[in-house]
Amino acid sequence: MTARQPVRWMPDERSRQILAAFAASKESTPSVLRRALELLAQADGIVDHRGKVKTSGRQT
């Protein structure tokens, strides 16, 4: 079995802001997690830049 390579994560600007806010203000964990999930959802294209869920077509 071979050793796994460590993840080399380079935070983007939004991630950097989230981490800095947590470190500076001792922001509560639920708030940080909520913002992190929003960031991931944006990166995956699930929500738009305003945090609204994208729909694939017209809803009736």
PDB file of C-alpha atoms in Angstrom:
ATOM      1  CA  MET A   1       0.000   0.000   0.000  1.00  0.00           C
ATOM      2  CA  THR A   2       1.378   3.386  -0.952  1.00  0.00           C
ATOM      3  CA  ALA A   3       1.200   6.527   1.129  1.00  0.00           C
ATOM      4  CA  ARG A   4      -1.338   9.106   0.036  1.00  0.00           C
ATOM      5  CA  GLN A   5      -0.169  12.517  -1.076  1.00  0.00           C
ATOM      6  CA  PRO A   6      -1.326  15.316   1.237  1.00  0.00           C
ATOM      7  CA  VAL A   7      -3.890  17.710  -0.151  1.00  0.00           C
ATOM      8  CA  ARG A   8      -2.241  20.944  -1.207  1.00  0.00           C
ATOM      9  CA  TRP A   9      -5.118  23.361  -0.815  1.00  0.00           C
ATOM     10  CA  MET A  10      -4.573  26.940  -1.893  1.00  0.00           C
ATOM     11  CA  PRO A  11      -7.477  29.031  -0.592  1.00  0.00           C
ATOM     12  CA  ASP A  12      -9.101  31.423  -3.024  1.00  0.00           C
ATOM     13  CA  GLU A  13      -9.983  34.970  -1.960  1.00  0.00           C
ATOM     14  CA  ARG A  14     -13.408  34.064  -0.525  1.00  0.00           C
ATOM     15  CA  SER A  15     -11.956  31.145   1.453  1.00  0.00           C
ATOM     16  CA  ARG A  16      -9.205  33.401   2.744  1.00  0.00           C
ATOM     17  CA  GLN A  17     -11.838  35.890   3.943  1.00  0.00           C
ATOM     18  CA  ILE A  18     -13.773  33.173   5.756  1.00  0.00           C
ATOM     19  CA  LEU A  19     -10.665  31.854   7.488  1.00  0.00           C
ATOM     20  CA  ALA A  20      -9.507  35.363   8.430  1.00  0.00           C
ATOM     21  CA  ALA A  21     -12.927  36.252   9.864  1.00  0.00           C
ATOM     22  CA  PHE A  22     -12.930  33.118  11.978  1.00  0.00           C
ATOM     23  CA  ALA A  23      -9.417  33.745  13.277  1.00  0.00           C
ATOM     24  CA  ALA A  24      -9.940  37.451  13.966  1.00  0.00           C
ATOM     25  CA  SER A  25     -13.357  37.510  15.590  1.00  0.00           C
ATOM     26  CA  LYS A  26     -13.663  34.024  17.046  1.00  0.00           C
ATOM     27  CA  GLU A  27     -16.793  33.682  14.939  1.00  0.00           C
ATOM     28  CA  SER A  28     -19.058  30.839  15.960  1.00  0.00           C
ATOM     29  CA  THR A  29     -18.514  27.501  14.278  1.00  0.00           C
ATOM     30  CA  PRO A  30     -22.051  27.257  12.791  1.00  0.00           C
ATOM     31  CA  SER A  31     -21.593  30.620  11.073  1.00  0.00           C
ATOM     32  CA  VAL A  32     -18.252  29.600   9.589  1.00  0.00           C
ATOM     33  CA  LEU A  33     -19.647  26.254   8.446  1.00  0.00           C
ATOM     34  CA  ARG A  34     -22.649  27.943   6.820  1.00  0.00           C
ATOM     35  CA  ARG A  35     -20.388  30.278   4.863  1.00  0.00           C
ATOM     36  CA  ALA A  36     -18.072  27.423   3.909  1.00  0.00           C
ATOM     37  CA  LEU A  37     -21.015  25.414   2.564  1.00  0.00           C
ATOM     38  CA  GLU A  38     -22.191  28.444   0.597  1.00  0.00           C
ATOM     39  CA  LEU A  39     -18.696  28.751  -0.880  1.00  0.00           C
ATOM     40  CA  LEU A  40     -18.659  25.095  -1.895  1.00  0.00           C
ATOM     41  CA  ALA A  41     -22.137  25.342  -3.403  1.00  0.00           C
ATOM     42  CA  GLN A  42     -21.018  28.341  -5.465  1.00  0.00           C
ATOM     43  CA  ALA A  43     -17.895  26.517  -6.609  1.00  0.00           C
ATOM     44  CA  ASP A  44     -19.975  23.493  -7.648  1.00  0.00           C
ATOM     45  CA  GLY A  45     -22.444  25.692  -9.529  1.00  0.00           C
ATOM     46  CA  ILE A  46     -25.403  24.793  -7.311  1.00  0.00           C
ATOM     47  CA  VAL A  47     -26.103  28.396  -6.316  1.00  0.00           C
ATOM     48  CA  ASP A  48     -25.555  31.675  -8.142  1.00  0.00           C
ATOM     49  CA  HIS A  49     -23.412  34.571  -6.898  1.00  0.00           C
ATOM     50  CA  ARG A  50     -26.326  35.815  -4.756  1.00  0.00           C
ATOM     51  CA  GLY A  51     -26.742  32.472  -2.992  1.00  0.00           C
ATOM     52  CA  LYS A  52     -29.915  31.523  -4.853  1.00  0.00           C
ATOM     53  CA  VAL A  53     -30.319  27.906  -5.951  1.00  0.00           C
ATOM     54  CA  LYS A  54     -29.958  27.573  -9.709  1.00  0.00           C
ATOM     55  CA  THR A  55     -32.833  25.890 -11.497  1.00  0.00           C
ATOM     56  CA  SER A  56     -32.469  23.987 -14.730  1.00  0.00           C
ATOM     57  CA  GLY A  57     -35.430  25.303 -16.626  1.00  0.00           C
ATOM     58  CA  ARG A  58     -38.715  26.967 -16.039  1.00  0.00           C
ATOM     59  CA  GLN A  59     -40.666  26.091 -12.909  1.00  0.00           C
ATOM     60  CA  THR A  60     -44.466  26.047 -13.125  1.00  0.00           C
TER      61      THR A  60
END
